[in-house]
PDB file of C-alpha atoms in Angstrom:
ATOM      1  CA  MET A   1     -12.578  40.994  -6.282  1.00  0.00           C
ATOM      2  CA  ILE A   2     -10.860  37.721  -5.393  1.00  0.00           C
ATOM      3  CA  ILE A   3     -12.601  34.508  -6.384  1.00  0.00           C
ATOM      4  CA  VAL A   4     -11.545  31.257  -4.731  1.00  0.00           C
ATOM      5  CA  VAL A   5     -12.523  28.421  -7.016  1.00  0.00           C
ATOM      6  CA  GLY A   6     -14.573  25.652  -5.435  1.00  0.00           C
ATOM      7  CA  SER A   7     -12.227  22.971  -6.731  1.00  0.00           C
ATOM      8  CA  ILE A   8      -9.336  24.590  -4.845  1.00  0.00           C
ATOM      9  CA  VAL A   9     -11.300  24.593  -1.604  1.00  0.00           C
ATOM     10  CA  SER A  10     -12.381  20.960  -1.916  1.00  0.00           C
ATOM     11  CA  HIS A  11      -8.846  19.867  -2.843  1.00  0.00           C
ATOM     12  CA  VAL A  12      -7.443  21.665   0.198  1.00  0.00           C
ATOM     13  CA  ASP A  13      -9.938  19.860   2.428  1.00  0.00           C
ATOM     14  CA  ALA A  14      -8.768  16.562   0.968  1.00  0.00           C
ATOM     15  CA  LEU A  15      -5.156  17.373   1.882  1.00  0.00           C
ATOM     16  CA  GLN A  16      -5.756  18.216   5.541  1.00  0.00           C
ATOM     17  CA  GLY A  17      -4.118  14.897   6.439  1.00  0.00           C
ATOM     18  CA  TYR A  18      -0.794  15.352   4.626  1.00  0.00           C
ATOM     19  CA  TYR A  19       2.122  14.663   6.981  1.00  0.00           C
ATOM     20  CA  GLY A  20       4.822  13.646   4.503  1.00  0.00           C
ATOM     21  CA  THR A  21       5.682  10.157   3.224  1.00  0.00           C
ATOM     22  CA  LYS A  22       4.185   7.360   5.299  1.00  0.00           C
ATOM     23  CA  ILE A  23       6.820   4.826   6.353  1.00  0.00           C
ATOM     24  CA  ALA A  24       4.628   2.289   8.170  1.00  0.00           C
ATOM     25  CA  ASP A  25       2.504   1.664  11.232  1.00  0.00           C
ATOM     26  CA  LEU A  26       4.397   0.799  14.416  1.00  0.00           C
ATOM     27  CA  THR A  27       4.402  -2.875  15.315  1.00  0.00           C
ATOM     28  CA  GLN A  28       2.270  -3.341  18.413  1.00  0.00           C
ATOM     29  CA  LEU A  29       4.476  -5.441  20.673  1.00  0.00           C
ATOM     30  CA  HIS A  30       4.260  -4.163  24.266  1.00  0.00           C
ATOM     31  CA  HIS A  31       2.792  -1.487  26.531  1.00  0.00           C
ATOM     32  CA  GLY A  32       0.123  -0.386  24.055  1.00  0.00           C
ATOM     33  CA  VAL A  33       2.576   1.128  21.580  1.00  0.00           C
ATOM     34  CA  SER A  34       0.855   2.024  18.294  1.00  0.00           C
ATOM     35  CA  GLY A  35       0.649   4.774  15.708  1.00  0.00           C
ATOM     36  CA  SER A  36       1.725   5.692  12.189  1.00  0.00           C
ATOM     37  CA  VAL A  37       5.211   6.964  11.322  1.00  0.00           C
ATOM     38  CA  TYR A  38       5.833   9.514   8.539  1.00  0.00           C
ATOM     39  CA  ALA A  39       8.984  10.977   7.014  1.00  0.00           C
ATOM     40  CA  VAL A  40       8.499  14.745   7.065  1.00  0.00           C
ATOM     41  CA  ASP A  41      11.883  15.451   5.493  1.00  0.00           C
ATOM     42  CA  ALA A  42      15.459  14.097   5.638  1.00  0.00           C
ATOM     43  CA  ARG A  43      15.791  14.539   9.401  1.00  0.00           C
ATOM     44  CA  THR A  44      12.271  14.625  10.796  1.00  0.00           C
ATOM     45  CA  LEU A  45       9.755  11.958  11.778  1.00  0.00           C
ATOM     46  CA  PHE A  46       6.078  12.565  12.520  1.00  0.00           C
ATOM     47  CA  LEU A  47       4.123  10.122  14.679  1.00  0.00           C
ATOM     48  CA  LYS A  48       0.374  10.213  14.101  1.00  0.00           C
ATOM     49  CA  ASN A  49      -1.986   8.968  16.822  1.00  0.00           C
ATOM     50  CA  PHE A  50       0.924   7.692  18.898  1.00  0.00           C
ATOM     51  CA  ASN A  51       0.090   5.596  21.942  1.00  0.00           C
ATOM     52  CA  TYR A  52       2.233   4.293  24.800  1.00  0.00           C
ATOM     53  CA  ASP A  53       1.001   3.461  28.306  1.00  0.00           C
ATOM     54  CA  GLY A  54       4.018   5.006  30.045  1.00  0.00           C
ATOM     55  CA  GLU A  55       4.516   1.953  32.250  1.00  0.00           C
ATOM     56  CA  GLY A  56       7.922   0.872  30.951  1.00  0.00           C
ATOM     57  CA  PRO A  57      10.766   1.662  33.371  1.00  0.00           C
ATOM     58  CA  ALA A  58      13.185   3.146  30.834  1.00  0.00           C
ATOM     59  CA  ALA A  59      11.560   3.588  27.428  1.00  0.00           C
ATOM     60  CA  TYR A  60      13.066   5.922  24.827  1.00  0.00           C
ATOM     61  CA  PHE A  61      12.812   6.680  21.120  1.00  0.00           C
ATOM     62  CA  TYR A  62      15.715   5.165  19.174  1.00  0.00           C
ATOM     63  CA  VAL A  63      16.911   4.982  15.563  1.00  0.00           C
ATOM     64  CA  GLY A  64      19.718   2.789  14.275  1.00  0.00           C
ATOM     65  CA  ASN A  65      21.230   0.990  11.314  1.00  0.00           C
ATOM     66  CA  THR A  66      21.649  -2.470  12.830  1.00  0.00           C
ATOM     67  CA  ARG A  67      19.645  -5.407  11.505  1.00  0.00           C
ATOM     68  CA  ALA A  68      17.219  -5.302  14.440  1.00  0.00           C
ATOM     69  CA  PRO A  69      16.258  -2.643  17.008  1.00  0.00           C
ATOM     70  CA  GLY A  70      18.465  -2.237  20.080  1.00  0.00           C
ATOM     71  CA  ASN A  71      20.364   0.430  21.960  1.00  0.00           C
ATOM     72  CA  LYS A  72      23.895  -0.715  21.094  1.00  0.00           C
ATOM     73  CA  GLY A  73      25.335   1.537  18.416  1.00  0.00           C
ATOM     74  CA  ALA A  74      21.942   3.227  18.047  1.00  0.00           C
ATOM     75  CA  HIS A  75      20.927   6.855  18.556  1.00  0.00           C
ATOM     76  CA  ARG A  76      18.505   7.920  21.265  1.00  0.00           C
ATOM     77  CA  LEU A  77      16.138  10.688  20.163  1.00  0.00           C
ATOM     78  CA  ARG A  78      14.882  13.537  22.290  1.00  0.00           C
ATOM     79  CA  ASP A  79      11.124  13.643  22.654  1.00  0.00           C
ATOM     80  CA  GLU A  80       8.816  16.169  20.966  1.00  0.00           C
ATOM     81  CA  ARG A  81       9.647  18.743  23.640  1.00  0.00           C
ATOM     82  CA  GLY A  82      13.393  18.328  23.216  1.00  0.00           C
ATOM     83  CA  ARG A  83      13.740  16.408  26.487  1.00  0.00           C
ATOM     84  CA  SER A  84      16.037  13.424  27.002  1.00  0.00           C
ATOM     85  CA  GLY A  85      14.199  11.768  29.887  1.00  0.00           C
ATOM     86  CA  VAL A  86      12.183   8.555  30.052  1.00  0.00           C
ATOM     87  CA  LEU A  87       9.068   8.625  27.874  1.00  0.00           C
ATOM     88  CA  ARG A  88       5.789   9.677  29.444  1.00  0.00           C
ATOM     89  CA  LYS A  89       2.343   8.270  28.656  1.00  0.00           C
ATOM     90  CA  TYR A  90       0.915   9.121  25.222  1.00  0.00           C
ATOM     91  CA  ARG A  91      -2.684   8.730  24.106  1.00  0.00           C
ATOM     92  CA  ASN A  92      -3.470   9.255  20.400  1.00  0.00           C
ATOM     93  CA  GLU A  93      -0.966  12.126  20.218  1.00  0.00           C
ATOM     94  CA  ASP A  94       0.671  13.683  17.156  1.00  0.00           C
ATOM     95  CA  ILE A  95       4.365  14.355  17.757  1.00  0.00           C
ATOM     96  CA  THR A  96       7.400  15.450  15.736  1.00  0.00           C
ATOM     97  CA  LEU A  97      10.896  14.060  16.347  1.00  0.00           C
ATOM     98  CA  SER A  98      14.250  15.190  14.952  1.00  0.00           C
ATOM     99  CA  LEU A  99      17.148  12.896  14.154  1.00  0.00           C
ATOM    100  CA  PRO A 100      20.512  13.599  15.822  1.00  0.00           C
ATOM    101  CA  GLU A 101      22.817  16.255  14.378  1.00  0.00           C
ATOM    102  CA  GLY A 102      24.467  15.042  11.191  1.00  0.00           C
ATOM    103  CA  LYS A 103      22.126  12.078  10.690  1.00  0.00           C
ATOM    104  CA  THR A 104      19.441  11.666   8.037  1.00  0.00           C
ATOM    105  CA  LEU A 105      16.962   8.934   7.178  1.00  0.00           C
ATOM    106  CA  ARG A 106      19.563   7.591   4.739  1.00  0.00           C
ATOM    107  CA  ASP A 107      21.676   6.636   7.771  1.00  0.00           C
ATOM    108  CA  VAL A 108      19.095   4.578   9.685  1.00  0.00           C
ATOM    109  CA  ARG A 109      17.221   1.340   9.087  1.00  0.00           C
ATOM    110  CA  TRP A 110      14.648   1.428  11.864  1.00  0.00           C
ATOM    111  CA  PHE A 111      12.812   3.519  14.464  1.00  0.00           C
ATOM    112  CA  SER A 112      11.824   1.969  17.782  1.00  0.00           C
ATOM    113  CA  VAL A 113      10.329   2.551  21.205  1.00  0.00           C
ATOM    114  CA  TRP A 114      12.950   0.682  23.237  1.00  0.00           C
ATOM    115  CA  CYS A 115      13.282  -0.171  26.929  1.00  0.00           C
ATOM    116  CA  ASP A 116      16.905   0.166  28.092  1.00  0.00           C
ATOM    117  CA  ASP A 117      16.432  -1.637  31.442  1.00  0.00           C
ATOM    118  CA  PHE A 118      15.038  -4.851  29.960  1.00  0.00           C
ATOM    119  CA  SER A 119      16.390  -4.594  26.369  1.00  0.00           C
ATOM    120  CA  VAL A 120      12.891  -4.956  24.961  1.00  0.00           C
ATOM    121  CA  ASN A 121      11.450  -3.521  21.756  1.00  0.00           C
ATOM    122  CA  PHE A 122       7.990  -2.101  22.499  1.00  0.00           C
ATOM    123  CA  GLY A 123       7.247  -1.330  18.829  1.00  0.00           C
ATOM    124  CA  ASP A 124       9.143  -0.349  15.677  1.00  0.00           C
ATOM    125  CA  VAL A 125       9.077   0.413  11.964  1.00  0.00           C
ATOM    126  CA  VAL A 126      11.609  -0.514   9.295  1.00  0.00           C
ATOM    127  CA  ILE A 127      12.885   2.435   7.247  1.00  0.00           C
ATOM    128  CA  PRO A 128      13.537   1.166   3.690  1.00  0.00           C
ATOM    129  CA  ASN A 129      16.601   2.246   1.711  1.00  0.00           C
ATOM    130  CA  SER A 130      14.273   3.203  -1.137  1.00  0.00           C
ATOM    131  CA  LEU A 131      12.274   5.660   0.989  1.00  0.00           C
ATOM    132  CA  ASP A 132      11.522   8.784  -1.064  1.00  0.00           C
ATOM    133  CA  PHE A 133      11.224  11.322   1.725  1.00  0.00           C
ATOM    134  CA  PRO A 134       9.934  14.846   0.987  1.00  0.00           C
ATOM    135  CA  ARG A 135      12.474  17.602   0.421  1.00  0.00           C
ATOM    136  CA  PRO A 136      12.477  21.286  -0.510  1.00  0.00           C
ATOM    137  CA  THR A 137      12.632  21.768  -4.266  1.00  0.00           C
ATOM    138  CA  LYS A 138      13.940  24.470  -6.563  1.00  0.00           C
ATOM    139  CA  ILE A 139      11.748  25.590  -9.477  1.00  0.00           C
ATOM    140  CA  GLY A 140      12.095  28.400 -12.033  1.00  0.00           C
ATOM    141  CA  GLN A 141      13.165  32.018 -11.813  1.00  0.00           C
ATOM    142  CA  LEU A 142      10.883  35.035 -12.082  1.00  0.00           C
ATOM    143  CA  ALA A 143      11.519  37.223 -15.128  1.00  0.00           C
ATOM    144  CA  GLY A 144       9.110  39.824 -16.487  1.00  0.00           C
ATOM    145  CA  ILE A 145       8.152  43.465 -16.855  1.00  0.00           C
ATOM    146  CA  HIS A 146       8.696  46.230 -14.282  1.00  0.00           C
ATOM    147  CA  ASP A 147      12.084  44.635 -13.554  1.00  0.00           C
ATOM    148  CA  VAL A 148      10.427  41.617 -11.938  1.00  0.00           C
ATOM    149  CA  GLY A 149      13.043  38.920 -11.457  1.00  0.00           C
ATOM    150  CA  SER A 150      14.597  36.492  -8.987  1.00  0.00           C
ATOM    151  CA  ASP A 151      16.946  33.556  -8.651  1.00  0.00           C
ATOM    152  CA  GLN A 152      15.434  30.065  -8.635  1.00  0.00           C
ATOM    153  CA  ILE A 153      12.478  29.926  -6.261  1.00  0.00           C
ATOM    154  CA  VAL A 154      12.546  27.276  -3.528  1.00  0.00           C
ATOM    155  CA  ILE A 155       9.386  25.483  -2.457  1.00  0.00           C
ATOM    156  CA  VAL A 156      10.481  24.967   1.150  1.00  0.00           C
ATOM    157  CA  ASP A 157       7.351  23.088   2.171  1.00  0.00           C
ATOM    158  CA  ALA A 158       3.713  22.762   1.158  1.00  0.00           C
ATOM    159  CA  GLN A 159       2.899  26.325   2.248  1.00  0.00           C
ATOM    160  CA  THR A 160       6.217  28.201   2.102  1.00  0.00           C
ATOM    161  CA  LEU A 161       8.061  29.823  -0.816  1.00  0.00           C
ATOM    162  CA  LEU A 162      11.586  31.253  -0.626  1.00  0.00           C
ATOM    163  CA  ILE A 163      12.212  33.927  -3.286  1.00  0.00           C
ATOM    164  CA  PRO A 164      15.965  34.688  -3.516  1.00  0.00           C
ATOM    165  CA  ASN A 165      17.139  38.083  -4.822  1.00  0.00           C
ATOM    166  CA  PHE A 166      13.661  39.325  -5.714  1.00  0.00           C
ATOM    167  CA  ASN A 167      13.479  42.469  -7.884  1.00  0.00           C
ATOM    168  CA  TYR A 168      10.551  44.755  -8.695  1.00  0.00           C
ATOM    169  CA  ASP A 169      10.671  48.473  -9.576  1.00  0.00           C
ATOM    170  CA  GLY A 170       7.599  49.369  -7.483  1.00  0.00           C
ATOM    171  CA  GLU A 171       6.145  51.593 -10.227  1.00  0.00           C
ATOM    172  CA  ALA A 172       2.858  49.779 -10.892  1.00  0.00           C
ATOM    173  CA  PRO A 173      -0.238  50.913  -8.954  1.00  0.00           C
ATOM    174  CA  ASP A 174      -1.568  47.565  -7.768  1.00  0.00           C
ATOM    175  CA  ALA A 175       1.013  44.747  -8.004  1.00  0.00           C
ATOM    176  CA  LYS A 176       0.491  41.716  -5.751  1.00  0.00           C
ATOM    177  CA  PHE A 177       2.019  38.299  -5.228  1.00  0.00           C
ATOM    178  CA  TRP A 178      -0.418  35.956  -6.942  1.00  0.00           C
ATOM    179  CA  VAL A 179      -1.184  32.235  -7.307  1.00  0.00           C
ATOM    180  CA  GLY A 180      -3.864  30.173  -8.983  1.00  0.00           C
ATOM    181  CA  ARG A 181      -4.740  27.001 -10.811  1.00  0.00           C
ATOM    182  CA  GLY A 182      -3.528  26.390 -14.327  1.00  0.00           C
ATOM    183  CA  ALA A 183      -0.370  27.405 -16.128  1.00  0.00           C
ATOM    184  CA  LYS A 184      -0.858  31.192 -16.228  1.00  0.00           C
ATOM    185  CA  PRO A 185      -2.159  33.950 -13.929  1.00  0.00           C
ATOM    186  CA  SER A 186      -5.705  35.255 -14.339  1.00  0.00           C
ATOM    187  CA  PRO A 187      -8.150  37.495 -12.422  1.00  0.00           C
ATOM    188  CA  GLN A 188      -9.509  34.315 -10.794  1.00  0.00           C
ATOM    189  CA  GLY A 189      -6.275  33.864  -8.834  1.00  0.00           C
ATOM    190  CA  ILE A 190      -5.541  34.316  -5.146  1.00  0.00           C
ATOM    191  CA  ARG A 191      -3.661  37.201  -3.563  1.00  0.00           C
ATOM    192  CA  ILE A 192      -0.667  36.181  -1.413  1.00  0.00           C
ATOM    193  CA  PRO A 193       0.437  38.366   1.517  1.00  0.00           C
ATOM    194  CA  ASP A 194       3.956  39.785   1.282  1.00  0.00           C
ATOM    195  CA  GLU A 195       6.824  38.826   3.596  1.00  0.00           C
ATOM    196  CA  ASN A 196       5.319  41.056   6.303  1.00  0.00           C
ATOM    197  CA  GLY A 197       1.841  39.555   6.020  1.00  0.00           C
ATOM    198  CA  LYS A 198       0.385  42.564   4.178  1.00  0.00           C
ATOM    199  CA  GLU A 199      -1.823  42.523   1.063  1.00  0.00           C
ATOM    200  CA  THR A 200      -1.158  46.134   0.056  1.00  0.00           C
ATOM    201  CA  PRO A 201       0.406  46.940  -3.363  1.00  0.00           C
ATOM    202  CA  LEU A 202       4.011  45.822  -3.516  1.00  0.00           C
ATOM    203  CA  ARG A 203       6.779  48.310  -2.826  1.00  0.00           C
ATOM    204  CA  ARG A 204      10.123  48.413  -4.624  1.00  0.00           C
ATOM    205  CA  TYR A 205      12.451  45.425  -4.080  1.00  0.00           C
ATOM    206  CA  ASP A 206      16.145  45.416  -4.913  1.00  0.00           C
ATOM    207  CA  LYS A 207      17.569  41.883  -4.867  1.00  0.00           C
ATOM    208  CA  LYS A 208      15.898  41.059  -1.571  1.00  0.00           C
ATOM    209  CA  THR A 209      15.444  37.467  -0.399  1.00  0.00           C
ATOM    210  CA  ILE A 210      11.945  36.983   1.008  1.00  0.00           C
ATOM    211  CA  VAL A 211       9.804  34.204   2.463  1.00  0.00           C
ATOM    212  CA  LEU A 212       6.108  33.973   1.564  1.00  0.00           C
ATOM    213  CA  THR A 213       3.445  31.845   3.232  1.00  0.00           C
ATOM    214  CA  LEU A 214       0.347  30.638   1.410  1.00  0.00           C
ATOM    215  CA  PRO A 215      -2.778  31.789   3.283  1.00  0.00           C
ATOM    216  CA  GLY A 216      -5.152  29.588   5.253  1.00  0.00           C
ATOM    217  CA  ASP A 217      -5.076  25.944   4.218  1.00  0.00           C
ATOM    218  CA  LEU A 218      -3.918  26.646   0.675  1.00  0.00           C
ATOM    219  CA  THR A 219      -0.947  24.496  -0.390  1.00  0.00           C
ATOM    220  CA  VAL A 220       1.352  24.227  -3.397  1.00  0.00           C
ATOM    221  CA  PHE A 221      -0.578  21.095  -4.365  1.00  0.00           C
ATOM    222  CA  ASP A 222      -3.571  23.328  -5.119  1.00  0.00           C
ATOM    223  CA  ILE A 223      -1.877  25.797  -7.477  1.00  0.00           C
ATOM    224  CA  GLY A 224      -0.227  25.757 -10.905  1.00  0.00           C
ATOM    225  CA  HIS A 225       1.728  29.003 -10.853  1.00  0.00           C
ATOM    226  CA  PHE A 226       3.172  31.790  -8.709  1.00  0.00           C
ATOM    227  CA  GLY A 227       3.980  35.313  -9.822  1.00  0.00           C
ATOM    228  CA  VAL A 228       3.477  39.058  -9.621  1.00  0.00           C
ATOM    229  CA  TRP A 229       0.142  40.331 -10.940  1.00  0.00           C
ATOM    230  CA  CYS A 230      -1.320  43.825 -11.344  1.00  0.00           C
ATOM    231  CA  GLU A 231      -4.787  43.454  -9.903  1.00  0.00           C
ATOM    232  CA  ALA A 232      -6.124  46.822 -11.119  1.00  0.00           C
ATOM    233  CA  PHE A 233      -5.089  46.327 -14.770  1.00  0.00           C
ATOM    234  CA  THR A 234      -5.059  42.484 -14.858  1.00  0.00           C
ATOM    235  CA  VAL A 235      -1.482  42.295 -16.150  1.00  0.00           C
ATOM    236  CA  ASP A 236       1.018  39.490 -15.579  1.00  0.00           C
ATOM    237  CA  PHE A 237       4.372  40.982 -14.503  1.00  0.00           C
ATOM    238  CA  GLY A 238       6.098  37.583 -14.463  1.00  0.00           C
ATOM    239  CA  HIS A 239       5.354  34.097 -13.156  1.00  0.00           C
ATOM    240  CA  VAL A 240       6.733  30.575 -12.751  1.00  0.00           C
ATOM    241  CA  ARG A 241       5.027  27.206 -13.057  1.00  0.00           C
ATOM    242  CA  ILE A 242       4.513  24.989 -10.019  1.00  0.00           C
ATOM    243  CA  PRO A 243       5.225  21.365 -11.032  1.00  0.00           C
ATOM    244  CA  ASP A 244       2.282  18.973 -11.046  1.00  0.00           C
ATOM    245  CA  GLN A 245       4.178  16.224  -9.256  1.00  0.00           C
ATOM    246  CA  ILE A 246       6.139  17.564  -6.304  1.00  0.00           C
ATOM    247  CA  ASN A 247       7.329  15.799  -3.162  1.00  0.00           C
ATOM    248  CA  VAL A 248       7.836  18.561  -0.589  1.00  0.00           C
ATOM    249  CA  PRO A 249       7.470  18.460   3.212  1.00  0.00           C
ATOM    250  CA  PRO A 250       4.247  19.431   4.966  1.00  0.00           C
ATOM    251  CA  SER A 251       4.290  22.889   6.505  1.00  0.00           C
ATOM    252  CA  LEU A 252       4.775  23.483  10.215  1.00  0.00           C
ATOM    253  CA  LYS A 253       1.112  24.454  10.431  1.00  0.00           C
ATOM    254  CA  MET A 254       0.038  21.135   8.914  1.00  0.00           C
ATOM    255  CA  LEU A 255       2.008  19.367  11.656  1.00  0.00           C
ATOM    256  CA  GLY A 256       0.521  21.544  14.393  1.00  0.00           C
ATOM    257  CA  ILE A 257       3.814  23.339  15.092  1.00  0.00           C
ATOM    258  CA  SER A 258       4.003  27.083  15.686  1.00  0.00           C
ATOM    259  CA  PRO A 259       7.157  29.087  14.858  1.00  0.00           C
ATOM    260  CA  GLN A 260       8.800  30.472  17.998  1.00  0.00           C
ATOM    261  CA  VAL A 261       9.908  34.041  18.599  1.00  0.00           C
ATOM    262  CA  ASN A 262      12.976  34.833  20.699  1.00  0.00           C
ATOM    263  CA  THR A 263      11.840  38.079  22.289  1.00  0.00           C
ATOM    264  CA  SER A 264      15.061  38.646  24.224  1.00  0.00           C
ATOM    265  CA  LYS A 265      16.996  39.191  21.017  1.00  0.00           C
ATOM    266  CA  ASN A 266      13.976  40.129  18.902  1.00  0.00           C
ATOM    267  CA  LYS A 267      14.918  37.397  16.460  1.00  0.00           C
ATOM    268  CA  ARG A 268      12.514  35.048  14.813  1.00  0.00           C
ATOM    269  CA  ARG A 269      13.327  31.378  15.285  1.00  0.00           C
ATOM    270  CA  THR A 270      11.591  29.527  12.472  1.00  0.00           C
ATOM    271  CA  PRO A 271      11.979  25.734  12.200  1.00  0.00           C
ATOM    272  CA  THR A 272      12.424  24.978   8.504  1.00  0.00           C
ATOM    273  CA  ARG A 273      14.466  23.142   5.924  1.00  0.00           C
ATOM    274  CA  ALA A 274      17.257  23.575   3.420  1.00  0.00           C
ATOM    275  CA  PRO A 275      16.427  23.566  -0.305  1.00  0.00           C
ATOM    276  CA  GLN A 276      17.177  20.508  -2.391  1.00  0.00           C
ATOM    277  CA  GLY A 277      20.475  20.929  -4.172  1.00  0.00           C
ATOM    278  CA  GLY A 278      21.325  24.083  -2.217  1.00  0.00           C
ATOM    279  CA  ASP A 279      24.419  24.984  -0.219  1.00  0.00           C
ATOM    280  CA  LYS A 280      23.402  22.614   2.584  1.00  0.00           C
ATOM    281  CA  GLY A 281      23.202  19.608   0.271  1.00  0.00           C
ATOM    282  CA  GLU A 282      20.351  17.480  -0.943  1.00  0.00           C
ATOM    283  CA  GLU A 283      19.383  16.177   2.474  1.00  0.00           C
ATOM    284  CA  GLY A 284      19.097  19.635   4.066  1.00  0.00           C
ATOM    285  CA  GLU A 285      19.115  20.296   7.790  1.00  0.00           C
ATOM    286  CA  GLY A 286      15.669  18.961   8.603  1.00  0.00           C
ATOM    287  CA  LEU A 287      12.680  20.555  10.238  1.00  0.00           C
ATOM    288  CA  LEU A 288      14.699  22.563  12.752  1.00  0.00           C
ATOM    289  CA  GLY A 289      17.309  23.784  10.311  1.00  0.00           C
ATOM    290  CA  TYR A 290      17.561  26.064   7.352  1.00  0.00           C
ATOM    291  CA  PHE A 291      16.026  29.440   6.842  1.00  0.00           C
ATOM    292  CA  GLY A 292      15.884  30.512  10.460  1.00  0.00           C
ATOM    293  CA  GLN A 293      19.348  31.681   9.336  1.00  0.00           C
ATOM    294  CA  LEU A 294      17.663  34.313   7.198  1.00  0.00           C
ATOM    295  CA  PHE A 295      16.373  36.061  10.328  1.00  0.00           C
ATOM    296  CA  ASN A 296      19.620  35.961  12.352  1.00  0.00           C
TER     297      ASN A 296
END
């Protein structure tokens, strides 16, 4: 029997509005531009309750590193649909924008809604050099009985774990991926579906890299550990601690984004991020980057 502790549920409810690190509210200069701007990760901005009346003749999203907003030497962003055209009308909309290839928030000083025809700033935010944007984070390795082991686990975002080179001999009758509050696993934990979305006893794994998604609205902020647990015999096969203070990106689900499936090639296209300190560097590849590679 799985018991979900009331404190976990209430804490999850409190975190429904996590969108990353808030940068600032847009200055309200012209054409009804308003909204809040968040740093999702190194290359992704989230606009909450964004408004723009759509009446400007040539308005675009821009980022740049000049002292003040403008289009000279700046970078025009595609809109939330990946389009490069003039901005449409927005009314209290939540949208996600990606920085240009090769650019991160370390490279820009401002974000603006800018009119090219009249060289007018409709609204902007300053991006401080000290901004501590969320990033995927490596934690410990699994090591335990029944050959349970892995390389360092990556917390990709608030609901996604990447387990590199996972091992398990498959000999126990009722082993499950398991999370819960506190430092160590217990029967009061929560069962986590495997990489295929199943909650059946785990099969044998031989150095397989897998991606796990926390169920429902559960996030890494709600748990203190992750591991492999035998539900029938209440035995810990190996676990790692989840740090108390962790600055990771919100999940795609928390931003209202659904992973896309390329049916023509039967390949999953999953917008995600590179781990901090991994092969792609500390800044990662942003929301539309990293572990879609795992499915290609």
